[in-house]
Amino acid sequence: MNPATQSALIHGAVYGTIVCLAVLTSIAMGIWFERKFAGRMQSRIGPTYTGPVGLLQPVADVVKLLQKEDIIPRDADHALFNLAPPLAAIFSLAAAAVVPFSAKVISADLDVGVVYILGVGGLMVVPTFMAGWSSNNKFALLGGMRAIAQSVSYGVPLVLATMVPVVLAGSLSVSGIVDWQATHHWFAVWPILPGLPAFLLFYLAMLAESNRIPFDIPEAESELVAGITTEYTGAKFTLFYMAEYVHTMVGSAVAAALFFGGWDGPFAPGLHWMVLKTLLIFVSVYWVRWSLVRFRSDQLMDLCWKRLTPLGLGLVFLAAAFVQYWPGGAR
Amino acid sequence: MSAYVPMFLLFAVAATLVAAFFLLSTYMGPRNKGEPEHNTPYECGSESSGGRHIRLSAKFYLTAILFVVFDIEGVFLYPWAVKFRSLGLAGLVEMLGFLAVLVVGLVYVWKKGALEWEK
């Protein structure tokens, strides 16, 4: 084994473990924070009993869920039914591989990082459909089909929004894009015209991809029970639930890296800035979640195809024109 | 190539964590006794009127086709986006042409009513 492969193996094992555990821990704390936050927004106080100020609530939740009976519905397709939740969890965690948490802390610094993120994010459609189809339940199937229609539709504006930083920085590597912003400007700040709208477009598409309110139509509980998770119990339900939060967390980290300069910031170490930015975006997702109600299906599709897609095409062109014509702008 | 090794290792770590979850739940959870009523499709407590054999609207398939068209376009745009600086004005003009064709396509499906969800 040559030294390069060996060091890549060690690096991969160490950073892979750190990144996975860090993301999962932050999810647990994120869930606690969300429940406190939602409680305060609704004049409640949220969890208080488990641990100091209810901090152990997520741990209690996971332990409770793991103790539940595993039910596989009659006539379900067993192989697909069992495979869907682990795949969802693995794909959502895998996207974290190329996120640079600081100049040094990055699990796999791929030079096609942006394409990798979009690709792995797009793979989430597969477990969604597997779960919807194999459950042998009409609510699950309808929820699955809605989720797929939504996430493939919003994949288009997502691709266009991520193209803006790629054009501006001239790189497909996430850490390359952050480096560029560290030496020039954060893209959400300058060039403000394709930059800030591109971030908002990315943000909306991210909410839709991770099925967050106001885009949580696939699990509209008043009509679809719980969408694709209707038939899932215990550990498998936990994995789907976890995948959703991981998706949001990694999406926030990617947004912070692509549009807000990632680890770039004064006074404090890079890691602190990256974590701060990621958490601020993550919190904003929950702020939106507990403030708004959900859209209708047709409004969702109209917004995507008739508003966001043309907007995205325009932004890509603006970004290219900026690089080409702004004197000394982004060269 | 060695940049891809850590990526696969992250997949492996994630898979291990998931496997640990399954294992824990197997030991901590009660057994499924396989009673016949227990495993019927969920339907809010009432008698199930059948599983997944329902008709789905064709608009889902239409959405999938539209996605393929517009996402492939995104894939074509990425190499251009990286190489844009060295292509200069010619690259900008050519991409403008490509985007124009796509916009014409979008206008066409719009006018055809393919984007109307309620119809």
XYZ file of C-alpha atoms in Angstrom:
450
model
C 0.000 0.000 0.000
C 1.518 3.307 -0.978
C 1.742 6.135 1.595
C -0.823 8.348 -0.208
C -3.527 5.682 -0.034
C -2.587 4.883 3.543
C -2.890 8.480 4.692
C -6.142 8.818 2.741
C -7.489 5.776 4.572
C -6.528 7.114 7.994
C -7.818 10.586 7.164
C -11.071 9.135 5.857
C -11.681 6.889 8.850
C -10.920 9.604 11.426
C -12.718 12.474 9.739
C -15.608 10.304 8.577
C -16.254 9.256 12.177
C -15.847 12.793 13.511
C -18.134 14.315 10.897
C -20.843 11.657 11.336
C -20.818 11.907 15.127
C -20.652 15.704 15.083
C -23.618 15.935 12.721
C -25.664 13.456 14.765
C -24.840 15.195 18.047
C -25.745 18.563 16.607
C -29.006 17.045 15.348
C -29.832 15.845 18.856
C -29.103 19.277 20.302
C -30.922 20.860 17.367
C -34.050 18.866 18.166
C -33.852 19.957 21.801
C -33.387 23.568 20.722
C -36.247 23.334 18.245
C -38.623 22.043 20.905
C -37.631 24.792 23.325
C -37.871 27.372 20.566
C -41.268 26.123 19.356
C -42.446 26.056 22.953
C -41.465 29.672 23.516
C -43.134 30.722 20.257
C -46.364 29.143 21.469
C -46.104 30.460 25.055
C -45.094 27.066 26.419
C -41.758 26.171 27.994
C -40.919 22.992 26.074
C -39.214 19.927 27.592
C -38.049 20.327 31.205
C -38.038 16.918 32.934
C -35.224 14.974 31.285
C -31.902 16.354 32.439
C -31.094 20.020 33.111
C -33.548 22.244 31.176
C -34.693 19.148 29.285
C -31.351 18.735 27.516
C -31.589 14.947 27.510
C -34.979 14.944 25.798
C -33.589 13.811 22.391
C -31.732 10.937 24.107
C -34.925 9.880 25.861
C -36.791 10.081 22.547
C -34.284 7.835 20.778
C -34.256 5.290 23.614
C -38.044 5.218 23.622
C -38.196 4.763 19.848
C -35.618 1.965 19.928
C -37.765 0.084 22.437
C -40.757 0.017 20.113
C -41.888 -3.081 18.302
C -40.787 -3.410 14.700
C -43.912 -3.864 12.571
C -43.694 -4.935 8.952
C -47.134 -4.717 7.354
C -48.672 -7.758 5.705
C -48.026 -7.883 1.938
C -45.268 -5.295 2.214
C -42.206 -5.862 0.089
C -39.867 -6.871 2.925
C -36.520 -6.232 1.247
C -37.420 -2.745 0.007
C -39.281 -1.910 3.216
C -36.266 -2.719 5.360
C -33.707 -1.167 3.042
C -35.347 2.249 2.651
C -34.679 3.791 6.122
C -30.975 2.851 6.304
C -30.438 4.159 2.766
C -32.155 7.443 3.652
C -29.935 7.885 6.720
C -26.736 6.940 4.863
C -27.390 9.225 1.873
C -28.243 12.180 4.064
C -25.075 11.735 6.154
C -22.914 11.117 3.077
C -23.495 14.622 1.749
C -21.536 15.945 4.748
C -18.358 14.396 3.314
C -17.411 17.384 1.157
C -18.485 20.179 3.516
C -15.426 22.128 4.717
C -15.919 22.810 8.430
C -12.673 24.744 8.461
C -9.674 25.103 6.155
C -8.397 21.760 7.500
C -11.449 19.903 8.772
C -12.969 18.334 5.694
C -13.678 14.658 5.240
C -13.183 14.321 1.484
C -11.992 17.370 -0.459
C -13.374 16.354 -3.867
C -12.769 18.688 -6.794
C -16.341 17.964 -7.933
C -17.798 18.582 -4.458
C -20.808 20.595 -5.629
C -21.858 17.919 -8.126
C -21.345 15.282 -5.422
C -23.650 17.107 -2.995
C -26.364 17.529 -5.613
C -25.959 13.900 -6.668
C -26.160 12.431 -3.177
C -28.989 14.812 -2.335
C -30.810 13.628 -5.445
C -30.375 10.006 -4.368
C -32.778 10.697 -1.472
C -35.573 10.176 -3.993
C -34.723 6.457 -4.136
C -35.385 5.523 -0.462
C -38.444 7.783 -0.525
C -39.931 5.840 -3.391
C -38.850 2.495 -1.934
C -40.632 3.329 1.308
C -43.741 4.660 -0.415
C -44.059 1.706 -2.757
C -43.109 -1.159 -0.462
C -45.334 -0.181 2.496
C -48.457 -1.464 0.753
C -50.433 1.467 2.080
C -52.138 4.088 -0.032
C -51.177 6.943 2.267
C -47.538 5.941 2.051
C -47.697 5.605 -1.723
C -49.380 8.979 -2.219
C -46.961 10.608 0.204
C -44.035 9.030 -1.627
C -45.237 10.180 -5.031
C -45.805 13.703 -3.748
C -42.398 13.769 -2.110
C -40.731 12.662 -5.336
C -42.646 15.145 -7.503
C -41.638 17.867 -5.060
C -37.992 16.990 -4.659
C -37.304 16.412 -8.353
C -39.071 19.669 -9.225
C -37.138 21.664 -6.661
C -33.964 19.932 -7.786
C -34.012 22.199 -10.843
C -33.897 25.559 -8.992
C -31.427 23.976 -6.562
C -29.036 23.104 -9.396
C -29.409 26.600 -10.869
C -28.883 28.325 -7.510
C -25.702 26.344 -6.770
C -24.448 27.195 -10.254
C -24.135 30.879 -9.267
C -21.254 30.411 -6.774
C -19.669 27.909 -9.167
C -19.649 30.471 -11.983
C -18.475 33.276 -9.688
C -15.630 31.254 -8.175
C -14.866 29.177 -11.247
C -14.571 26.016 -9.165
C -16.667 22.945 -8.423
C -14.860 22.194 -5.177
C -16.736 23.401 -2.080
C -13.501 24.271 -0.301
C -12.310 26.039 -3.475
C -15.454 28.175 -3.440
C -14.919 29.009 0.251
C -11.261 29.894 -0.435
C -12.364 32.238 -3.185
C -14.818 33.971 -0.860
C -12.173 34.230 1.863
C -9.887 36.148 -0.508
C -12.665 38.189 -2.177
C -16.206 38.643 -0.814
C -18.927 36.394 0.519
C -21.249 35.728 -2.395
C -24.350 36.711 -0.420
C -22.766 40.168 0.026
C -21.004 40.838 -3.248
C -21.962 40.608 -6.118
C -25.261 41.200 -4.369
C -27.436 40.876 -7.433
C -26.896 37.259 -8.411
C -25.522 36.417 -4.945
C -28.294 37.215 -2.481
C -31.231 36.077 -4.668
C -29.279 32.903 -5.436
C -28.978 32.251 -1.690
C -32.716 32.788 -1.207
C -33.419 30.461 -4.124
C -31.086 27.853 -2.626
C -32.771 28.274 0.753
C -36.281 27.760 -0.641
C -35.158 24.758 -2.684
C -33.431 23.336 0.411
C -36.621 23.689 2.471
C -38.534 21.891 -0.264
C -35.918 19.155 -0.681
C -35.938 18.350 3.004
C -39.759 18.559 3.177
C -39.826 21.397 5.657
C -42.793 23.671 6.260
C -44.052 25.471 4.159
C -43.183 22.618 1.788
C -44.115 19.611 3.930
C -46.932 18.450 1.654
C -45.578 14.860 1.424
C -46.419 14.340 5.084
C -49.499 16.518 5.346
C -50.845 14.757 8.435
C -54.448 15.891 7.988
C -54.750 14.043 4.676
C -51.884 11.540 4.439
C -51.456 10.344 8.073
C -47.637 10.519 7.997
C -46.760 10.074 4.324
C -44.026 7.529 3.665
C -43.414 6.940 7.366
C -47.005 5.796 8.012
C -46.111 2.108 8.334
C -42.720 2.542 9.967
C -42.144 2.025 13.674
C -39.234 2.031 16.092
C -35.704 2.170 14.716
C -36.799 2.496 11.100
C -38.998 5.478 11.830
C -36.131 7.000 13.816
C -33.821 6.645 10.838
C -36.255 8.478 8.547
C -36.776 11.181 11.132
C -33.025 11.490 11.613
C -32.411 11.605 7.859
C -34.752 14.564 7.577
C -32.904 16.530 10.248
C -29.495 15.555 8.879
C -30.637 16.693 5.441
C -31.594 20.098 6.859
C -28.384 20.416 8.864
C -26.105 19.476 5.958
C -28.138 21.741 3.662
C -27.574 24.633 6.081
C -23.851 23.871 6.167
C -23.686 23.825 2.360
C -25.589 27.131 2.182
C -23.154 28.643 4.697
C -20.188 27.393 2.671
C -21.463 28.416 -0.767
C -22.938 31.820 0.037
C -21.620 33.008 3.410
C -17.940 32.285 3.118
C -17.936 29.045 5.151
C -15.134 29.185 7.696
C -14.106 32.716 6.725
C -14.441 35.307 9.511
C -12.414 37.592 11.765
C -11.140 37.074 15.369
C -12.292 33.485 15.918
C -11.005 30.201 14.428
C -12.601 29.096 11.150
C -14.402 26.161 12.698
C -16.307 28.478 15.048
C -17.479 30.670 12.198
C -18.615 27.719 10.120
C -20.559 26.220 13.022
C -22.096 29.596 13.893
C -23.240 30.249 10.316
C -24.587 26.729 9.892
C -26.542 26.924 13.138
C -27.976 30.353 12.294
C -29.328 29.021 8.989
C -30.550 25.846 10.738
C -32.409 27.928 13.329
C -33.958 30.069 10.615
C -35.389 26.892 9.065
C -37.155 26.200 12.360
C -38.241 29.765 12.730
C -39.932 29.429 9.327
C -41.321 26.046 10.318
C -43.101 27.320 13.397
C -44.277 30.547 11.761
C -45.882 29.467 8.501
C -48.530 27.037 7.301
C -48.099 24.664 4.378
C -48.731 25.400 0.722
C -51.136 23.535 -1.514
C -49.672 21.108 -4.045
C -50.521 23.267 -7.057
C -49.083 26.400 -5.426
C -45.918 24.467 -4.751
C -45.527 23.358 -8.360
C -46.444 26.809 -9.709
C -43.858 28.441 -7.477
C -41.186 25.996 -8.610
C -41.721 25.857 -12.358
C -43.193 29.271 -13.110
C -41.252 31.462 -10.703
C -38.102 29.871 -9.332
C -36.863 28.074 -12.459
C -36.962 31.186 -14.726
C -35.428 33.179 -11.860
C -32.637 30.630 -11.547
C -31.871 30.728 -15.275
C -31.694 34.510 -15.102
C -29.371 34.438 -12.081
C -26.930 32.069 -13.773
C -26.768 34.396 -16.728
C -26.307 37.436 -14.472
C -23.457 35.692 -12.666
C -21.735 34.942 -15.978
C -22.240 38.520 -17.171
C -20.779 39.796 -13.888
C -17.639 37.703 -14.281
C -17.313 38.806 -17.889
C -18.026 42.532 -17.630
C -17.533 43.869 -14.110
C -14.164 45.646 -14.219
C -11.803 43.494 -12.198
C -14.964 42.082 -10.575
C -14.515 38.397 -10.007
C -11.380 37.666 -11.953
C -8.102 9.150 -6.870
C -7.145 9.013 -3.192
C -9.534 11.926 -2.574
C -12.409 9.484 -3.083
C -11.230 7.012 -0.432
C -12.417 9.174 2.525
C -15.762 9.627 0.777
C -16.359 5.877 0.682
C -15.163 5.576 4.267
C -17.782 8.114 5.313
C -20.389 5.906 3.655
C -18.984 2.987 5.640
C -19.098 4.898 8.938
C -22.683 5.967 8.256
C -23.621 2.362 7.425
C -22.014 1.154 10.662
C -23.989 3.662 12.723
C -27.192 2.593 11.010
C -26.385 -1.074 11.630
C -25.798 -0.281 15.316
C -29.234 1.311 15.432
C -30.843 -1.805 14.005
C -28.954 -4.052 16.383
C -29.919 -1.975 19.433
C -33.546 -1.985 18.442
C -33.498 -5.751 17.931
C -32.323 -6.248 21.512
C -34.369 -3.489 23.137
C -37.665 -3.830 21.310
C -40.463 -6.342 21.886
C -40.929 -9.152 19.380
C -43.552 -9.021 16.676
C -45.879 -11.933 17.446
C -47.275 -11.978 13.940
C -50.946 -11.759 14.843
C -52.954 -11.379 11.631
C -54.743 -8.115 12.505
C -51.521 -6.613 13.790
C -49.913 -6.354 10.381
C -52.748 -5.000 8.256
C -52.181 -1.703 6.386
C -52.787 1.311 8.611
C -56.088 3.036 7.977
C -57.070 5.172 10.962
C -58.579 2.202 12.774
C -61.162 1.276 10.166
C -61.135 -1.818 7.966
C -58.494 -1.387 5.258
C -59.891 -0.869 1.789
C -56.806 -2.211 0.078
C -53.158 -1.364 -0.135
C -51.100 0.327 -2.759
C -53.251 -0.643 -5.729
C -54.650 2.762 -6.479
C -54.543 4.869 -9.603
C -52.136 7.746 -9.597
C -52.485 10.921 -11.589
C -50.462 11.112 -14.814
C -49.151 14.513 -13.769
C -46.559 12.792 -11.586
C -45.030 11.220 -14.692
C -45.137 14.522 -16.518
C -43.235 16.141 -13.657
C -40.616 13.403 -13.845
C -40.113 13.963 -17.590
C -39.806 17.721 -17.096
C -37.260 17.104 -14.362
C -35.135 14.926 -16.645
C -35.122 17.631 -19.338
C -34.200 20.487 -17.032
C -31.775 18.604 -14.834
C -29.742 17.293 -17.755
C -29.456 20.915 -18.744
C -27.951 21.625 -15.337
C -25.410 18.854 -15.883
C -24.431 20.437 -19.208
C -24.078 23.823 -17.561
C -21.555 22.693 -14.923
C -18.541 22.105 -17.200
C -19.250 25.467 -18.792
C -19.484 27.140 -15.380
C -15.997 25.928 -14.438
C -14.333 26.692 -17.753
C -16.199 29.949 -18.279
C -13.246 32.218 -17.526
C -11.041 30.796 -20.256
C -13.888 30.774 -22.795
C -14.525 34.504 -22.459
C -17.143 36.331 -24.512
C -17.654 33.438 -26.950
C -18.582 31.184 -24.024
C -21.029 33.743 -22.685
C -22.765 34.117 -26.042
C -22.981 30.374 -26.624
C -24.414 29.781 -23.178
C -26.916 32.565 -23.758
C -28.035 30.650 -26.852
C -28.321 27.414 -24.853
C -30.310 29.116 -22.092
C -32.546 30.757 -24.716
C -33.427 27.343 -26.173
C -34.301 26.158 -22.662
C -36.438 29.203 -21.968
C -38.293 28.556 -25.236
C -38.837 24.976 -24.038
C -40.118 26.199 -20.669
C -42.475 28.686 -22.346
C -43.722 25.864 -24.602
C -44.583 23.486 -21.729
C -46.113 26.405 -19.847
C -48.379 27.356 -22.787
C -49.250 23.688 -23.348
C -50.552 23.609 -19.786
C -48.103 20.972 -18.567
C -47.308 23.124 -15.535
C -50.925 23.336 -14.369
C -51.217 20.984 -11.410
C -54.998 21.386 -11.019
C -56.501 20.332 -14.316
